[in-house]
Short mmCIF file of C-alpha atoms in Angstrom, two decimals:
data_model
loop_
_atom_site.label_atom_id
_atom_site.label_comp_id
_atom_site.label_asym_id
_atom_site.label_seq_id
_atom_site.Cartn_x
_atom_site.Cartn_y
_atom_site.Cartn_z
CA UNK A 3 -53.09 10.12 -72.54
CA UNK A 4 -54.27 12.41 -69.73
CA UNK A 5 -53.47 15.77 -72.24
CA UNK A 6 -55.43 13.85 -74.96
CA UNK A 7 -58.46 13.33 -72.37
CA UNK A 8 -58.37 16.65 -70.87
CA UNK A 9 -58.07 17.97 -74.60
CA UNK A 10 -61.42 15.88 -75.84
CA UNK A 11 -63.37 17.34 -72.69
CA UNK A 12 -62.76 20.85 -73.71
CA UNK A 13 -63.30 20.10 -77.29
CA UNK A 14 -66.83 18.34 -76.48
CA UNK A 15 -67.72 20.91 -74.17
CA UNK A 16 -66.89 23.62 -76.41
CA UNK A 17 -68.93 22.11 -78.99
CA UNK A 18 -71.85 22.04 -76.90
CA UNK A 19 -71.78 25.45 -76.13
CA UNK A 20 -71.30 26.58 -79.52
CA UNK A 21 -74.10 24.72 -80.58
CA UNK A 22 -76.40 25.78 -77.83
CA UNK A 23 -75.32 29.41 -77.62
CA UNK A 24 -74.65 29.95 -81.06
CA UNK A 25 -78.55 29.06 -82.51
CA UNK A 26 -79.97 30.73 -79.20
CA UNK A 27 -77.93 33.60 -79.61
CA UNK A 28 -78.91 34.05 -82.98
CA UNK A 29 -82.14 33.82 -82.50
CA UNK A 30 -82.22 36.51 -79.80
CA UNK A 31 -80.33 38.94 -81.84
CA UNK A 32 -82.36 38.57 -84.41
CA UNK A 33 -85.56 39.33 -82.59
CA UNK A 34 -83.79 42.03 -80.45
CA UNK A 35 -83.43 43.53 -83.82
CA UNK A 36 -86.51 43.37 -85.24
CA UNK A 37 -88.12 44.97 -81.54
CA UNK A 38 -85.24 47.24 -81.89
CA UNK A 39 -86.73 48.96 -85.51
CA UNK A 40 -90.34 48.59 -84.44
CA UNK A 41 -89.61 50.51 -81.09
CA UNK A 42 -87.47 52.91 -82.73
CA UNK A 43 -90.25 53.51 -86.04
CA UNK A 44 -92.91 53.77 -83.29
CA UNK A 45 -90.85 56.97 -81.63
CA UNK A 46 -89.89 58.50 -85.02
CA UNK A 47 -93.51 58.65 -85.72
CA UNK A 48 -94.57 60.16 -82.01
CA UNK A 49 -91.62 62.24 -82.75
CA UNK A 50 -92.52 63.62 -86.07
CA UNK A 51 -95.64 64.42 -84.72
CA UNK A 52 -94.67 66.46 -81.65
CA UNK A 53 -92.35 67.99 -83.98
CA UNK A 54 -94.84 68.94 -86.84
CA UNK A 55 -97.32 70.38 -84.78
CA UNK A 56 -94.21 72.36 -82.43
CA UNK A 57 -90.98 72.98 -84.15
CA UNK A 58 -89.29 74.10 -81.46
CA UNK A 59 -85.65 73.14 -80.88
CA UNK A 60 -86.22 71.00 -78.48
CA UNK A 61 -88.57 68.57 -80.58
CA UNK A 62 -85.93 69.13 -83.11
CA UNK A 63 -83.46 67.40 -81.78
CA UNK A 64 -85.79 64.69 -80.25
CA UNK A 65 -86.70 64.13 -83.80
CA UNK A 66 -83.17 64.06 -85.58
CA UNK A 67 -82.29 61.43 -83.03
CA UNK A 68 -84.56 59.31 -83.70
CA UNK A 69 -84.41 59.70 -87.33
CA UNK A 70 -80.40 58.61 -87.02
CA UNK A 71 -81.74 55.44 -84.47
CA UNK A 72 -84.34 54.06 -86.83
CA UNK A 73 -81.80 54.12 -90.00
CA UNK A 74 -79.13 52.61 -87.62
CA UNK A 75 -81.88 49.55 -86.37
CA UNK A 76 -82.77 49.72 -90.36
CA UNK A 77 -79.06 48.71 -91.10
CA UNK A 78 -78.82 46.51 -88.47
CA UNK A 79 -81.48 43.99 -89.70
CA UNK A 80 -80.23 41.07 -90.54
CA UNK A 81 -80.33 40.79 -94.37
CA UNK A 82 -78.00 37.54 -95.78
CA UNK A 83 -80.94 35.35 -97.64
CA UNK A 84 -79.18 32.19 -96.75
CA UNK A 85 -79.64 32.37 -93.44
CA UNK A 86 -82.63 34.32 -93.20
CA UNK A 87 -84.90 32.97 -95.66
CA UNK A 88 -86.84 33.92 -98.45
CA UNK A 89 -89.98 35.48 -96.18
CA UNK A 90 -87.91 37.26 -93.82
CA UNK A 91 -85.62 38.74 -96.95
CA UNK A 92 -88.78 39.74 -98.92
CA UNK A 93 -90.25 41.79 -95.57
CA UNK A 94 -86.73 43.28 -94.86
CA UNK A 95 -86.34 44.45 -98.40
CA UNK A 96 -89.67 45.88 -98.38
CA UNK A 97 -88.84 48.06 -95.00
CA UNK A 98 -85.20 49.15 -96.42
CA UNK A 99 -86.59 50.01 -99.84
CA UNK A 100 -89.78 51.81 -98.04
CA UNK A 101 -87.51 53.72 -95.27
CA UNK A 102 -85.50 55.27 -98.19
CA UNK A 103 -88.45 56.34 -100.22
CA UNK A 104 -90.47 57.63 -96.85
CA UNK A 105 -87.15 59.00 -95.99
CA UNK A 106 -87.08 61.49 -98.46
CA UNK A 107 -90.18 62.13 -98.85
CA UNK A 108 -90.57 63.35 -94.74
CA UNK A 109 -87.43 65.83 -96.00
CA UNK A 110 -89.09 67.17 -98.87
CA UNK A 111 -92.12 68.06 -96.10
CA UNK A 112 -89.68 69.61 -93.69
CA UNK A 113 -88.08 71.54 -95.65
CA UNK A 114 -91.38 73.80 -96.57
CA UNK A 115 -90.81 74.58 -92.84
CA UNK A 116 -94.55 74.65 -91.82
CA UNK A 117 -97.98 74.96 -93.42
CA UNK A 118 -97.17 78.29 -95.65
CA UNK A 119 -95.21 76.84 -97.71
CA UNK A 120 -97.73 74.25 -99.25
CA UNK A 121 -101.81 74.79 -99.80
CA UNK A 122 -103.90 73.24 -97.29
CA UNK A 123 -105.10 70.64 -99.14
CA UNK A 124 -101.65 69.60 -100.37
CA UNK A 125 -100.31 70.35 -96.70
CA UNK A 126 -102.80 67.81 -95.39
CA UNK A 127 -102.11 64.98 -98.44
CA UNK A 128 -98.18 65.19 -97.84
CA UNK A 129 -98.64 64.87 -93.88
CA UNK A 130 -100.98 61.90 -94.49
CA UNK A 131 -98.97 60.50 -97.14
CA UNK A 132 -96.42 60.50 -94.73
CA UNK A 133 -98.59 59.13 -91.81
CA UNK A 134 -99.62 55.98 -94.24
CA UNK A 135 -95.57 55.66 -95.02
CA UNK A 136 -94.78 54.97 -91.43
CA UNK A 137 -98.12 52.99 -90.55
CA UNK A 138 -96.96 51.04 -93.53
CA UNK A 139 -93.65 50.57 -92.03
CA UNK A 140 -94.78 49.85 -88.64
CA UNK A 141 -96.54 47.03 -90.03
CA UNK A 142 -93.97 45.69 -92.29
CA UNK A 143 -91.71 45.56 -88.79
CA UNK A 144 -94.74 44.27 -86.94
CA UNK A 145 -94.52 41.46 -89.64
CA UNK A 146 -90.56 40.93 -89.68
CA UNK A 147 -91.07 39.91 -85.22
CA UNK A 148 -94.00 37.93 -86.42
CA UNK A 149 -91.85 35.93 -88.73
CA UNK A 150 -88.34 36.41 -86.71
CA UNK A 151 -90.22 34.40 -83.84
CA UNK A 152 -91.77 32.11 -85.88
CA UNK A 153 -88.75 31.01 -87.43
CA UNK A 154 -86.57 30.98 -83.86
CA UNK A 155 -89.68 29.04 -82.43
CA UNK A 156 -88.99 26.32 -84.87
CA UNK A 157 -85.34 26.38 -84.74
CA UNK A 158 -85.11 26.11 -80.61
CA UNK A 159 -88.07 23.17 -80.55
CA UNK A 160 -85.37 21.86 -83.76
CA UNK A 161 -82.46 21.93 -81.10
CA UNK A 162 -84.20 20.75 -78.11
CA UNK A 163 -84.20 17.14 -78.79
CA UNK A 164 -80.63 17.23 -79.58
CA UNK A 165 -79.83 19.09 -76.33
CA UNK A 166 -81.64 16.56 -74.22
CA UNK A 167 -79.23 14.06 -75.37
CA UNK A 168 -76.26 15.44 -74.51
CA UNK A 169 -76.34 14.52 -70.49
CA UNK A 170 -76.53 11.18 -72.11
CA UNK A 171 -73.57 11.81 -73.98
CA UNK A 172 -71.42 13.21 -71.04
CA UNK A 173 -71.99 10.94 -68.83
CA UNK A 174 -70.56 8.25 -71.29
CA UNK A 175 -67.50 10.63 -72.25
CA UNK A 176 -67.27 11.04 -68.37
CA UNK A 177 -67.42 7.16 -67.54
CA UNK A 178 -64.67 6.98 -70.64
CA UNK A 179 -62.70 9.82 -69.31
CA UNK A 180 -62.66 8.17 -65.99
CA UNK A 181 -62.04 4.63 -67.30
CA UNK A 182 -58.96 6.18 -69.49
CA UNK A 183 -57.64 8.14 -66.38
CA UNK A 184 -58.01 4.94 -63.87
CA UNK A 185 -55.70 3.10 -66.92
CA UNK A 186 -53.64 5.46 -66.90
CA UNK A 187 -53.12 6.29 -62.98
CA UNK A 188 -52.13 2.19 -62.51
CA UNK A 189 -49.53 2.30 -65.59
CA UNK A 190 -48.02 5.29 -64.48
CA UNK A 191 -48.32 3.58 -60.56
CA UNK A 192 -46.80 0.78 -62.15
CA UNK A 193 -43.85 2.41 -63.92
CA UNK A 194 -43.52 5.38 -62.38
CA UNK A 195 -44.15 5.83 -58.85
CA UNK A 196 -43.54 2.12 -57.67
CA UNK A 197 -39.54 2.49 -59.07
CA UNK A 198 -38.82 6.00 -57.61
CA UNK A 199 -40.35 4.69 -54.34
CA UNK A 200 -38.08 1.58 -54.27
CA UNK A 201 -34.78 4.32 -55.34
CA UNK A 202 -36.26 6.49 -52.07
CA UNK A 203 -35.71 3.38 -49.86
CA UNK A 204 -32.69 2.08 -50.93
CA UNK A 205 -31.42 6.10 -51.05
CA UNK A 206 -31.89 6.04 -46.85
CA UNK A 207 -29.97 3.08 -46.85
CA UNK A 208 -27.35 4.29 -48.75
CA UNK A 209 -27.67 7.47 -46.68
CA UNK A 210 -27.05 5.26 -43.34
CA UNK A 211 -23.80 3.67 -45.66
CA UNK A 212 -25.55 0.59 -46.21
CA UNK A 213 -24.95 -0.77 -49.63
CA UNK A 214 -25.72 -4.01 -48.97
CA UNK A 215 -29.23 -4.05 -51.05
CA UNK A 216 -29.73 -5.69 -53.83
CA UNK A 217 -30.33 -3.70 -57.52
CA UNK A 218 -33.62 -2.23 -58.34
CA UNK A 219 -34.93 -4.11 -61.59
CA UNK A 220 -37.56 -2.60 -63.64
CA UNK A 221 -38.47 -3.54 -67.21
CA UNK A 222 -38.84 -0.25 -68.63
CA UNK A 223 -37.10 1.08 -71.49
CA UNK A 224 -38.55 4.48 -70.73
CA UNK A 225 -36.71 7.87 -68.97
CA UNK A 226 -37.40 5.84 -65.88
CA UNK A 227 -35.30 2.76 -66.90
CA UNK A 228 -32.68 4.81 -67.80
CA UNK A 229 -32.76 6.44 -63.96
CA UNK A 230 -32.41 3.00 -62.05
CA UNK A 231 -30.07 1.64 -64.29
CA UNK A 232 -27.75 5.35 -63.77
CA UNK A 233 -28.84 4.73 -60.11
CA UNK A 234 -27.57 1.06 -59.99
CA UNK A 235 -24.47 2.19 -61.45
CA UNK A 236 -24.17 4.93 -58.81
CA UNK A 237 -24.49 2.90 -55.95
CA UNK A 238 -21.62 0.40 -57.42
CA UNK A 239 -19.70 3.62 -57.59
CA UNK A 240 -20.13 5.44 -54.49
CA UNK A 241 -19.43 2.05 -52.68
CA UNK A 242 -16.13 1.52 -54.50
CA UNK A 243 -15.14 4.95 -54.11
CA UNK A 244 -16.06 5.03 -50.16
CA UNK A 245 -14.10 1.44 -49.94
CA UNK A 246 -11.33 3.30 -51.84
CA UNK A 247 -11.53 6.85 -49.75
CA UNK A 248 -11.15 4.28 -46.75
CA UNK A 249 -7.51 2.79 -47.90
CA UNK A 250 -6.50 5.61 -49.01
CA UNK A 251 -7.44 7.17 -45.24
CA UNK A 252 -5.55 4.49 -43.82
CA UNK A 253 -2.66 5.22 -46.22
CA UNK A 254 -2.63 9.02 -45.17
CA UNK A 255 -2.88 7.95 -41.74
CA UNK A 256 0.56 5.61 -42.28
CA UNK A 257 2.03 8.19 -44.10
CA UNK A 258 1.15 11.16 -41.28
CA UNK A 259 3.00 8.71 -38.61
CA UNK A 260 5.67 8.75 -41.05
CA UNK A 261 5.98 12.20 -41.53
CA UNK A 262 5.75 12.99 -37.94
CA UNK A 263 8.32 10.17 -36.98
CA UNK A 264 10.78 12.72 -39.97
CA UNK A 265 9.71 16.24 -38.73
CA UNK A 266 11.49 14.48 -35.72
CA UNK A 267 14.19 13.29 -36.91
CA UNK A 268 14.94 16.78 -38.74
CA UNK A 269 14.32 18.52 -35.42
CA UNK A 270 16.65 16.20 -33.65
CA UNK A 271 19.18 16.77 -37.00
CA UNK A 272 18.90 20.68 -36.68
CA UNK A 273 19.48 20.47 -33.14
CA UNK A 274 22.55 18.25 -33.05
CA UNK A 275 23.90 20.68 -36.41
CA UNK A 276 23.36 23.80 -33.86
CA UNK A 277 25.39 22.30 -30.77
CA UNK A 278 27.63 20.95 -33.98
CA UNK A 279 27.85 24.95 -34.82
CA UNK A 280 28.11 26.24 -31.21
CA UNK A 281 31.21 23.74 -30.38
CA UNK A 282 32.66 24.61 -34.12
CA UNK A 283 36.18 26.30 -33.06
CA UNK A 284 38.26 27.33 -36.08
CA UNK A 285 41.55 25.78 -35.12
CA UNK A 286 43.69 28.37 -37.76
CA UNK A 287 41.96 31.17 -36.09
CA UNK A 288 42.70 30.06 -31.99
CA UNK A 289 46.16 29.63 -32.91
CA UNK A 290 47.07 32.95 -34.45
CA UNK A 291 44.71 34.30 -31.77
CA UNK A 292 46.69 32.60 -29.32
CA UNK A 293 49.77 33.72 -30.81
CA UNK A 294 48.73 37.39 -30.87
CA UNK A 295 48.33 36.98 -27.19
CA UNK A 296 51.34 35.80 -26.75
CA UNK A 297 53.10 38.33 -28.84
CA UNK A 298 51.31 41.25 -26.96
CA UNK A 299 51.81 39.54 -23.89
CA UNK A 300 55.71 40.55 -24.38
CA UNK A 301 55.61 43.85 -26.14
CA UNK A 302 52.76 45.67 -23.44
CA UNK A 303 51.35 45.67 -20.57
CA UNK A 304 48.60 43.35 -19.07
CA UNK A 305 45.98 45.38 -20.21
CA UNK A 306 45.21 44.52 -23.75
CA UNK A 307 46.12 40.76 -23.39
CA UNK A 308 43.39 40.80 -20.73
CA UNK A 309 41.34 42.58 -23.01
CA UNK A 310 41.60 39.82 -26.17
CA UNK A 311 41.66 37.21 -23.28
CA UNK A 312 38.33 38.53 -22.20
CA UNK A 313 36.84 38.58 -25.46
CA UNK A 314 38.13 34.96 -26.59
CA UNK A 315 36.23 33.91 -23.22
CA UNK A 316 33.17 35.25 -23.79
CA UNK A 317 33.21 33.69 -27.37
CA UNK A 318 33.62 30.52 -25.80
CA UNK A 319 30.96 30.92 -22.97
CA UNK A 320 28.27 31.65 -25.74
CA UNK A 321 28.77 29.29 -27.84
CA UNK A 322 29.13 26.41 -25.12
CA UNK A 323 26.71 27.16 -22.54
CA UNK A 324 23.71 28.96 -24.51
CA UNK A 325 20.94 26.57 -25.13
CA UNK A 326 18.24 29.18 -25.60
CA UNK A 327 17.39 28.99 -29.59
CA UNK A 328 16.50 32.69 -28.92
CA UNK A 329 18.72 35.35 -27.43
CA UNK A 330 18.17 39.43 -27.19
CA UNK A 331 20.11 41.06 -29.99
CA UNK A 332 22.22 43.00 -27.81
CA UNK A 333 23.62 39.62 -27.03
CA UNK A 334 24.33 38.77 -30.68
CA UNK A 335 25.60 42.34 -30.97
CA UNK A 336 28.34 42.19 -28.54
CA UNK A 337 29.53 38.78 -29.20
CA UNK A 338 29.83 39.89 -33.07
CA UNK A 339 32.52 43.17 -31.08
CA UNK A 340 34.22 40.80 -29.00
CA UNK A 341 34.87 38.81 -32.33
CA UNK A 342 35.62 41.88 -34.14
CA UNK A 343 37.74 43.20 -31.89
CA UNK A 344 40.11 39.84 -31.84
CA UNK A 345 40.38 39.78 -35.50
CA UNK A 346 41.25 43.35 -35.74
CA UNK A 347 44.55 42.57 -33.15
CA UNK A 348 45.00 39.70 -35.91
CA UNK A 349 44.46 41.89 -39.13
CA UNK A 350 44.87 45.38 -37.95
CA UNK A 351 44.29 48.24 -40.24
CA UNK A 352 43.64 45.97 -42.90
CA UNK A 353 40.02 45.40 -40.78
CA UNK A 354 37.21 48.11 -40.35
CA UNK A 355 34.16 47.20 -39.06
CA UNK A 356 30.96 49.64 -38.66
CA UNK A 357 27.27 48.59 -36.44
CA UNK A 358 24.74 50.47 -36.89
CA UNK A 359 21.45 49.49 -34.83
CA UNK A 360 18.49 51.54 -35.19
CA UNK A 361 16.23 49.69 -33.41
CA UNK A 362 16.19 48.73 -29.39
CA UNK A 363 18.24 45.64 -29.02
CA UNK A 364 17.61 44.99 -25.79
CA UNK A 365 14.03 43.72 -26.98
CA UNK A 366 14.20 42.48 -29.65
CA UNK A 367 14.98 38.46 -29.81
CA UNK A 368 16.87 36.63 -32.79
CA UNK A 369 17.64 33.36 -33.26
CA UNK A 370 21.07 32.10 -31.59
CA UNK A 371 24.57 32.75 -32.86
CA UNK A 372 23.55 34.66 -36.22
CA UNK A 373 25.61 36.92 -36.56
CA UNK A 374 29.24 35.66 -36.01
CA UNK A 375 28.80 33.14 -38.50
CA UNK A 376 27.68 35.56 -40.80
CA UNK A 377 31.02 37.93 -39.98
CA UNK A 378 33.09 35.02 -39.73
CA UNK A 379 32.57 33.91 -43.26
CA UNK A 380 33.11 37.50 -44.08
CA UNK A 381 36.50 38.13 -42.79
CA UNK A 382 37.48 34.34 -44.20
CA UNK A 383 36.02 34.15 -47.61
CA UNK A 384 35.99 38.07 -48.54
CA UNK A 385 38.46 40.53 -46.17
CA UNK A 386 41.23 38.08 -45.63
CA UNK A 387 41.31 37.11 -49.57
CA UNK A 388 42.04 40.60 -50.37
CA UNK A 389 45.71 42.09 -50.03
CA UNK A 390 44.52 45.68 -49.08
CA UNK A 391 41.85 44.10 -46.56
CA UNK A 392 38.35 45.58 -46.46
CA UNK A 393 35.19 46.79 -44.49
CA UNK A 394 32.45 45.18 -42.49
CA UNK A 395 29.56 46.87 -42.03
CA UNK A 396 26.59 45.59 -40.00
CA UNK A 397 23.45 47.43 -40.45
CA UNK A 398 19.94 46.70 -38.68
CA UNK A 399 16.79 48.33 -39.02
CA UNK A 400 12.85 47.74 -38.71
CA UNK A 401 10.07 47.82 -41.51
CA UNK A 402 6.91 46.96 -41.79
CA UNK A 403 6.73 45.16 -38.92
CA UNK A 404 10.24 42.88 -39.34
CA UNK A 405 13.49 43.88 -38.68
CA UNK A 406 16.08 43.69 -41.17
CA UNK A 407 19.75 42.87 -40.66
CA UNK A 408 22.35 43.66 -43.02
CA UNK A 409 26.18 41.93 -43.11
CA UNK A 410 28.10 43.59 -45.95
CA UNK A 411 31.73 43.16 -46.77
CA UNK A 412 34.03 44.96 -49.41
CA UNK A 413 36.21 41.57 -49.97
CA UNK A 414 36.79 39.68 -52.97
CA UNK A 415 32.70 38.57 -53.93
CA UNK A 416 31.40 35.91 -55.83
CA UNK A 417 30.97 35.72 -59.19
CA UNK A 418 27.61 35.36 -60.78
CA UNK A 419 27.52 31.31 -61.52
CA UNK A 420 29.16 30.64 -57.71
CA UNK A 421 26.35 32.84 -56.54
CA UNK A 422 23.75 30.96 -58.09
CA UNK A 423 25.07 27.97 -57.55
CA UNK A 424 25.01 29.34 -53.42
CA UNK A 425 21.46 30.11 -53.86
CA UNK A 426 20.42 26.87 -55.25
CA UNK A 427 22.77 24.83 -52.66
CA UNK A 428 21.10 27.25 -49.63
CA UNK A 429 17.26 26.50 -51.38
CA UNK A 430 17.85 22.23 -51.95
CA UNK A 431 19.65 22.61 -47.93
CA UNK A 432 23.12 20.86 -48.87
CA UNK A 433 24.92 22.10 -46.05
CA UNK A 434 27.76 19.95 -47.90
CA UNK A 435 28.45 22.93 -50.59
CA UNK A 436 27.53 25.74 -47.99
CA UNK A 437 29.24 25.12 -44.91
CA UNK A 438 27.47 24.73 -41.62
CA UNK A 439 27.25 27.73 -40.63
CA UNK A 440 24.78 29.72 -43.48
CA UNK A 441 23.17 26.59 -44.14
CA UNK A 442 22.19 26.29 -40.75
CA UNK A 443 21.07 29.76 -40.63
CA UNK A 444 19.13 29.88 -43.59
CA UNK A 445 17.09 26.86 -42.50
CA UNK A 446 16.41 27.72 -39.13
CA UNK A 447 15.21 31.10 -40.41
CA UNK A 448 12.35 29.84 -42.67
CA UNK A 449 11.55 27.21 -40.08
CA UNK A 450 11.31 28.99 -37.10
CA UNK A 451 9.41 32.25 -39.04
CA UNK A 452 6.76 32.73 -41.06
CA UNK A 453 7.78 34.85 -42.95
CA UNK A 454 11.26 35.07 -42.53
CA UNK A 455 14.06 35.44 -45.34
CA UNK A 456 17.77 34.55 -46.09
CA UNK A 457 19.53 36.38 -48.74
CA UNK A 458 22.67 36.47 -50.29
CA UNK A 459 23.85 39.11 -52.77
CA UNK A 460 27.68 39.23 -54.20
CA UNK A 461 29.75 40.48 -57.04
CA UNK A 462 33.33 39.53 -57.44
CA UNK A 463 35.72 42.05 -56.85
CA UNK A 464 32.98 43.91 -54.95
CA UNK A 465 31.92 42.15 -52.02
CA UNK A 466 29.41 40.41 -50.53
CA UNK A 467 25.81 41.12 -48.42
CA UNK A 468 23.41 38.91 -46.49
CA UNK A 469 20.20 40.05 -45.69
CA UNK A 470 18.11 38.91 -43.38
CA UNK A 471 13.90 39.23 -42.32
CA UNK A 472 13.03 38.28 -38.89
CA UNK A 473 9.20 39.12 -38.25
CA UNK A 474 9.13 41.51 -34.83
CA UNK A 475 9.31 39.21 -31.82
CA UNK A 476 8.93 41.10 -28.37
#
């Protein structure tokens, strides 16, 4: 509705001035035509003159030009009989038809060049023939304004009337346009602005998380309609899923406790499997230890039996009375030689065993009782399978950032199914189908590092190598 007003204004006033400019511009083109061929006549003839009686170059040229301006304002006369008329058609015919004949005959008199090339007496008819031809045009252009203005007269006092009724008529479009706008203005008040200002209210209050209002009704079936009812069924939704976000909240809170209360329990169950690992005591391996004591005891001197005696001590003191989870690796290092050394007086040359540190292991902290595990299960499961007995070979070293820690053993190995079957027991932490001792290890790895890794590698009739990544820990 407001488009179609705004469009009938511009129409209406677009009419008027076509209808007031058009006629008055018409008429004043018209008569600035006809002035424009009796002014330029008038200085063809002054020009002619000057130039007859001096034909200098200079009067030339003021002559040629306004030769080519009067047959320009010639063709420029308005000359379409249905809108000029039949008077104003004769008169312009007359002046086209009379410049063309006065046209040539002012050439054929210019081109004798001056007075020799005629008598006198037919010098002095041709110039006054040619004075009569442009008094005779000079009146027939005096007689085209006379009837231009005439006829413009009649048409402006034909238009006035009509032009002093249109304030009438625009202030009655205006009171309409106004009326139509005011209509409009309360509908769109009505449907429009009144809704979306109700949806702004109840928005704050929704904002504050009160959803306690009551739905916006509205009867339209319009764009706006369609908003409240998507905004009705918004508010239903946002307050069910804030009432659900709130049980669920309550439900992660529950289940946070809960997982607390096990991270716990797991701590509590790693550190009773540890002190379960420390007071571990292979009862096969103290007796033929023992035994080898004994048997030394008799065939030498004090000096090695104090020796294994020292070492079996020292075994014990570290696994009962250290309750750091952390300990330098030179500590790990020398409890893995003291072990070494008793199980080569058990083996003998059946048993080689190489370290090679190439880092400083007097700073460098690992977690507790690592290593002897880790050799333990090599001498058991891989050197003491095999007849011919093997090599041990524990190699550490630092890169990018971690150090790395290598137990490798030439025993017996793993095929590739009990290897897998390791690696997926070590991953799902059954301790029940890895022993104690690398389960424990591999779990307190990942959980104490980030970072950190526990791998196994085997291949039967090969041996076997763990490989460990502790991130550097000064």
């Amino acid at each position: 509705m407001v488009i179609l007003i705004v469009a009938l204004s511009i129409i209406f006033n677009i009419v008027i001035l076509d209808f007031a400019l058009n006629g008055f511009n018409q008429i004043l083109e018209d008569n600035s035509r006809c002035h424009d061929y009796q002014a330029a006549m008038e200085e063809e003839t002054r020009a002619f003159k000057n130039y007859v009686k001096d034909r200098s170059d200079e009067n030339r040229v003021l002559f040629e030009t306004a030769c080519a301006r009067t047959e320009r304002s010639v063709l420029e006369l308005p000359f379409d009989y249905d809108r000029v008329g039949a008077e104003r058609y004769s008169v312009t015919w007359s002046i086209r038809n009379g410049y063309e004949n006065y046209s040539k005959w002012r050439d054929l008199f210019l081109l004798g060049k001056d007075k020799n090339g005629f008598s006198i007496t037919q010098y002095i008819n041709e110039l006054y023939r040619i004075y009569r031809m442009q008094d005779y045009l000079s009146d027939y252009g005096k007689r085209l304004v006379q009837s231009t203005l005439r006829e413009g007269s009649d048409a402006y006092h034909t238009k006035v009337p009509i032009l002093y009724r249109f304030p009438v008529i625009i202030l009655v479009l205006a009171v309409l346009s106004i009326s139509g706008t005011f209509y409009v203005s309360r509908m769109m008040h009505r449907d429009m602005v009144v809704p979306v200002v109700r949806l702004a209210c109840i928005s704050r209050k929704i904002a504050g998380n009160d959803f306690s209002n009551e739905d916006v009704e509205i009867e339209n079936q319009d764009e706006i309609g369609e908003l409240v009812q998507a905004f009705n069924k918004m508010k239903h939704s946002t307050s069910q899923y804030i009432t659900t976000l709130k049980e669920k909240n309550e439900m992660a809170d529950l289940l946070h406790k809960e997982e607390i209360e096990k991270m716990e329990i797991e701590k509590r169950l790693d550190a009773t499997k540890l002190e379960l690992l420390k007071n571990q005591i292979n009862p096969h391996f103290l007796f033929n230890t023992l035994n080898m004591i004994s048997c030394m005891a008799k065939l030498e001197d004090a000096g090695t039996t104090e020796r294994m005696i020292e070492c079996l001590g020292n075994l014990f003191r570290y696994n009962l009375k250290t309750p750091e989870s952390e300990v330098l690796l030179k500590k790990e290092l020398q409890v893995v030689s003291d072990y070494m050394y008793l199980q080569q007086m058990r083996f003998g040359t059946r048993l080689h065993y190489d370290i090679q540190c190439l880092v400083d292991s007097s700073r460098i902290m690992i977690p507790t009782f690592t290593l002897q595990p880790l050799v333990e299960n090599a001498v058991v499961h891989g050197i003491s399978k095999k007849e011919e007995g093997g090599n041990i070979r524990i190699r550490i070293w630092e890169r990018n950032q971690k150090i790395m820690i290598s137990v490798a053993d030439t025993g017996v190995g793993m095929s590739e199914e009990s290897l897998g079957e390791l690696r997926e027991a070590l991953a799902n932490h059954s301790t029940a189908r890895v022993g104690i001792g690398a389960g424990n290890i591999y779990q307190r790895i990942h959980r104490m590092y980030d970072g950190g890794e526990f791998q196994i590698f085997s291949r039967q009739g090969h041996g076997t190598a763990v490989l460990l990544t502790i991130p550097v820990r000064l």
